């Protein structure tokens, strides 16, 4: 089960990297909750699509995925926490960003989807 949740999380990031909305949408349960540097938001599918499309100019590349912790909370609920390093390019090259992330995955109708995702940018050390 842990391996499956890790693979789902990586598939989600691969969808973000490839700007593949259909993959990301299939892996998201709506409304979803997103928490990060812009606050906490409950996001329906229409607003999620707008947020996804607004990132068109910046391309992300997963550089590192580490320190993974997973826990099966119930037969149909799992949480994952990890560190991720992202390369971001747009009009100009930006310094890589390191974040601590968490996601909550639930299984409904035999499909796992992400209900909650958080990102906290790590301070530079």
PDB file of C-alpha atoms in Angstrom:
ATOM      1  CA  UNK A   1       0.000   0.000   0.000  1.00  0.00           C
ATOM      2  CA  UNK A   2       2.794   2.440   0.891  1.00  0.00           C
ATOM      3  CA  UNK A   3       4.463   1.888  -2.473  1.00  0.00           C
ATOM      4  CA  UNK A   4       1.154   2.532  -4.252  1.00  0.00           C
ATOM      5  CA  UNK A   5       0.656   5.874  -2.459  1.00  0.00           C
ATOM      6  CA  UNK A   6       4.245   6.940  -3.238  1.00  0.00           C
ATOM      7  CA  UNK A   7       3.737   6.048  -6.906  1.00  0.00           C
ATOM      8  CA  UNK A   8       0.445   7.981  -7.019  1.00  0.00           C
ATOM      9  CA  UNK A   9       2.128  11.051  -5.540  1.00  0.00           C
ATOM     10  CA  UNK A  10       4.950  10.813  -8.087  1.00  0.00           C
ATOM     11  CA  UNK A  11       2.415  10.365 -10.905  1.00  0.00           C
ATOM     12  CA  UNK A  12       0.649  13.524  -9.701  1.00  0.00           C
ATOM     13  CA  UNK A  13       3.916  15.488  -9.818  1.00  0.00           C
ATOM     14  CA  UNK A  14       4.708  14.033 -13.244  1.00  0.00           C
ATOM     15  CA  UNK A  15       1.328  15.347 -14.424  1.00  0.00           C
ATOM     16  CA  UNK A  16       2.218  18.769 -13.043  1.00  0.00           C
ATOM     17  CA  UNK A  17       5.644  18.602 -14.686  1.00  0.00           C
ATOM     18  CA  UNK A  18       4.135  17.676 -18.055  1.00  0.00           C
ATOM     19  CA  UNK A  19       1.297  20.185 -17.624  1.00  0.00           C
ATOM     20  CA  UNK A  20      -1.083  17.228 -18.123  1.00  0.00           C
ATOM     21  CA  UNK A  21      -4.375  18.429 -16.650  1.00  0.00           C
ATOM     22  CA  UNK A  22      -6.270  15.191 -17.374  1.00  0.00           C
ATOM     23  CA  UNK A  23      -3.847  13.110 -15.282  1.00  0.00           C
ATOM     24  CA  UNK A  24      -3.861  15.615 -12.420  1.00  0.00           C
ATOM     25  CA  UNK A  25      -7.676  15.902 -12.541  1.00  0.00           C
ATOM     26  CA  UNK A  26      -8.121  12.109 -12.391  1.00  0.00           C
ATOM     27  CA  UNK A  27      -5.918  11.987  -9.284  1.00  0.00           C
ATOM     28  CA  UNK A  28      -7.757  14.812  -7.475  1.00  0.00           C
ATOM     29  CA  UNK A  29     -10.931  14.575  -5.405  1.00  0.00           C
ATOM     30  CA  UNK A  30     -13.057  17.702  -5.726  1.00  0.00           C
ATOM     31  CA  UNK A  31     -13.502  19.841  -3.845  1.00  0.00           C
ATOM     32  CA  UNK A  32      -9.920  19.491  -2.647  1.00  0.00           C
ATOM     33  CA  UNK A  33      -8.111  21.423   0.053  1.00  0.00           C
ATOM     34  CA  UNK A  34      -4.808  23.126  -0.732  1.00  0.00           C
ATOM     35  CA  UNK A  35      -2.619  24.827   1.883  1.00  0.00           C
ATOM     36  CA  UNK A  36       0.566  26.716   1.147  1.00  0.00           C
ATOM     37  CA  UNK A  37       2.159  30.145   0.973  1.00  0.00           C
ATOM     38  CA  UNK A  38      -1.085  31.618  -0.418  1.00  0.00           C
ATOM     39  CA  UNK A  39      -3.204  30.353   2.482  1.00  0.00           C
ATOM     40  CA  UNK A  40      -5.772  27.599   2.825  1.00  0.00           C
ATOM     41  CA  UNK A  41      -8.348  27.024   0.093  1.00  0.00           C
ATOM     42  CA  UNK A  42     -11.141  24.584  -0.657  1.00  0.00           C
ATOM     43  CA  UNK A  43     -11.039  24.346  -4.441  1.00  0.00           C
ATOM     44  CA  UNK A  44     -13.723  23.012  -6.775  1.00  0.00           C
ATOM     45  CA  UNK A  45     -12.862  21.583 -10.179  1.00  0.00           C
ATOM     46  CA  UNK A  46     -13.521  24.803 -12.137  1.00  0.00           C
ATOM     47  CA  UNK A  47     -11.259  26.879  -9.880  1.00  0.00           C
ATOM     48  CA  UNK A  48      -8.631  24.130  -9.822  1.00  0.00           C
ATOM     49  CA  UNK A  49      -8.526  24.253 -13.637  1.00  0.00           C
ATOM     50  CA  UNK A  50      -8.061  28.051 -13.514  1.00  0.00           C
ATOM     51  CA  UNK A  51      -5.223  27.669 -10.995  1.00  0.00           C
ATOM     52  CA  UNK A  52      -3.640  24.921 -13.089  1.00  0.00           C
ATOM     53  CA  UNK A  53      -3.830  27.008 -16.277  1.00  0.00           C
ATOM     54  CA  UNK A  54      -2.424  30.110 -14.566  1.00  0.00           C
ATOM     55  CA  UNK A  55       0.866  28.242 -14.129  1.00  0.00           C
ATOM     56  CA  UNK A  56       1.304  27.900 -17.900  1.00  0.00           C
ATOM     57  CA  UNK A  57       4.309  30.230 -18.089  1.00  0.00           C
ATOM     58  CA  UNK A  58       6.357  28.430 -15.449  1.00  0.00           C
ATOM     59  CA  UNK A  59       7.627  24.921 -16.052  1.00  0.00           C
ATOM     60  CA  UNK A  60       8.500  22.747 -13.105  1.00  0.00           C
ATOM     61  CA  UNK A  61      10.888  19.843 -12.972  1.00  0.00           C
ATOM     62  CA  UNK A  62      11.071  17.484 -10.013  1.00  0.00           C
ATOM     63  CA  UNK A  63      14.755  17.391  -9.091  1.00  0.00           C
ATOM     64  CA  UNK A  64      14.530  15.337  -5.905  1.00  0.00           C
ATOM     65  CA  UNK A  65      11.869  13.438  -3.950  1.00  0.00           C
ATOM     66  CA  UNK A  66      13.132  12.299  -0.526  1.00  0.00           C
ATOM     67  CA  UNK A  67      12.478  11.619   3.176  1.00  0.00           C
ATOM     68  CA  UNK A  68       9.174   9.945   2.354  1.00  0.00           C
ATOM     69  CA  UNK A  69       6.894   8.919   5.202  1.00  0.00           C
ATOM     70  CA  UNK A  70       3.566   7.176   4.595  1.00  0.00           C
ATOM     71  CA  UNK A  71       0.861   5.918   6.880  1.00  0.00           C
ATOM     72  CA  UNK A  72      -2.252   3.940   6.107  1.00  0.00           C
ATOM     73  CA  UNK A  73      -4.873   5.472   8.411  1.00  0.00           C
ATOM     74  CA  UNK A  74      -7.727   3.203   7.332  1.00  0.00           C
ATOM     75  CA  UNK A  75      -8.321   0.765   4.531  1.00  0.00           C
ATOM     76  CA  UNK A  76      -9.365   3.679   2.318  1.00  0.00           C
ATOM     77  CA  UNK A  77      -7.264   6.563   3.722  1.00  0.00           C
ATOM     78  CA  UNK A  78      -3.522   7.181   3.520  1.00  0.00           C
ATOM     79  CA  UNK A  79      -1.231  10.113   4.233  1.00  0.00           C
ATOM     80  CA  UNK A  80       2.164  10.863   2.779  1.00  0.00           C
ATOM     81  CA  UNK A  81       4.796  13.434   3.735  1.00  0.00           C
ATOM     82  CA  UNK A  82       8.053  14.107   1.906  1.00  0.00           C
ATOM     83  CA  UNK A  83      10.603  16.660   0.818  1.00  0.00           C
ATOM     84  CA  UNK A  84      10.649  17.762  -2.791  1.00  0.00           C
ATOM     85  CA  UNK A  85      13.056  19.932  -4.739  1.00  0.00           C
ATOM     86  CA  UNK A  86      11.669  21.653  -7.817  1.00  0.00           C
ATOM     87  CA  UNK A  87      13.433  23.402 -10.639  1.00  0.00           C
ATOM     88  CA  UNK A  88      11.311  26.251 -11.983  1.00  0.00           C
ATOM     89  CA  UNK A  89      11.812  27.934 -15.323  1.00  0.00           C
ATOM     90  CA  UNK A  90       9.716  30.598 -16.967  1.00  0.00           C
ATOM     91  CA  UNK A  91      10.861  33.734 -18.677  1.00  0.00           C
ATOM     92  CA  UNK A  92      13.999  33.385 -16.570  1.00  0.00           C
ATOM     93  CA  UNK A  93      15.709  30.577 -14.684  1.00  0.00           C
ATOM     94  CA  UNK A  94      14.894  30.600 -10.977  1.00  0.00           C
ATOM     95  CA  UNK A  95      16.734  28.981  -8.089  1.00  0.00           C
ATOM     96  CA  UNK A  96      15.433  25.511  -7.170  1.00  0.00           C
ATOM     97  CA  UNK A  97      12.728  25.474  -4.489  1.00  0.00           C
ATOM     98  CA  UNK A  98      12.666  22.942  -1.647  1.00  0.00           C
ATOM     99  CA  UNK A  99       9.359  22.167   0.040  1.00  0.00           C
ATOM    100  CA  UNK A 100       7.977  19.874   2.690  1.00  0.00           C
ATOM    101  CA  UNK A 101       4.721  18.433   1.339  1.00  0.00           C
ATOM    102  CA  UNK A 102       1.879  16.355   2.685  1.00  0.00           C
ATOM    103  CA  UNK A 103      -1.063  14.749   0.917  1.00  0.00           C
ATOM    104  CA  UNK A 104      -4.086  12.819   2.072  1.00  0.00           C
ATOM    105  CA  UNK A 105      -5.327  10.140  -0.314  1.00  0.00           C
ATOM    106  CA  UNK A 106      -8.716   8.442  -0.115  1.00  0.00           C
ATOM    107  CA  UNK A 107      -9.995   5.405  -1.949  1.00  0.00           C
ATOM    108  CA  UNK A 108     -13.515   5.626  -3.354  1.00  0.00           C
ATOM    109  CA  UNK A 109     -15.006   3.284  -5.954  1.00  0.00           C
ATOM    110  CA  UNK A 110     -11.666   1.441  -6.081  1.00  0.00           C
ATOM    111  CA  UNK A 111      -9.779   4.626  -7.111  1.00  0.00           C
ATOM    112  CA  UNK A 112      -7.287   6.608  -5.029  1.00  0.00           C
ATOM    113  CA  UNK A 113      -7.580  10.400  -5.238  1.00  0.00           C
ATOM    114  CA  UNK A 114      -5.876  13.242  -3.402  1.00  0.00           C
ATOM    115  CA  UNK A 115      -8.190  15.197  -1.103  1.00  0.00           C
ATOM    116  CA  UNK A 116      -5.653  17.436   0.668  1.00  0.00           C
ATOM    117  CA  UNK A 117      -2.229  18.750  -0.320  1.00  0.00           C
ATOM    118  CA  UNK A 118       0.054  21.089   1.590  1.00  0.00           C
ATOM    119  CA  UNK A 119       3.363  22.677   0.635  1.00  0.00           C
ATOM    120  CA  UNK A 120       5.688  24.570   2.945  1.00  0.00           C
ATOM    121  CA  UNK A 121       8.720  26.130   1.306  1.00  0.00           C
ATOM    122  CA  UNK A 122      11.817  25.358   3.351  1.00  0.00           C
ATOM    123  CA  UNK A 123      13.990  28.230   4.484  1.00  0.00           C
ATOM    124  CA  UNK A 124      17.396  28.482   2.833  1.00  0.00           C
ATOM    125  CA  UNK A 125      20.200  27.131   5.003  1.00  0.00           C
TER     126      UNK A 125
END
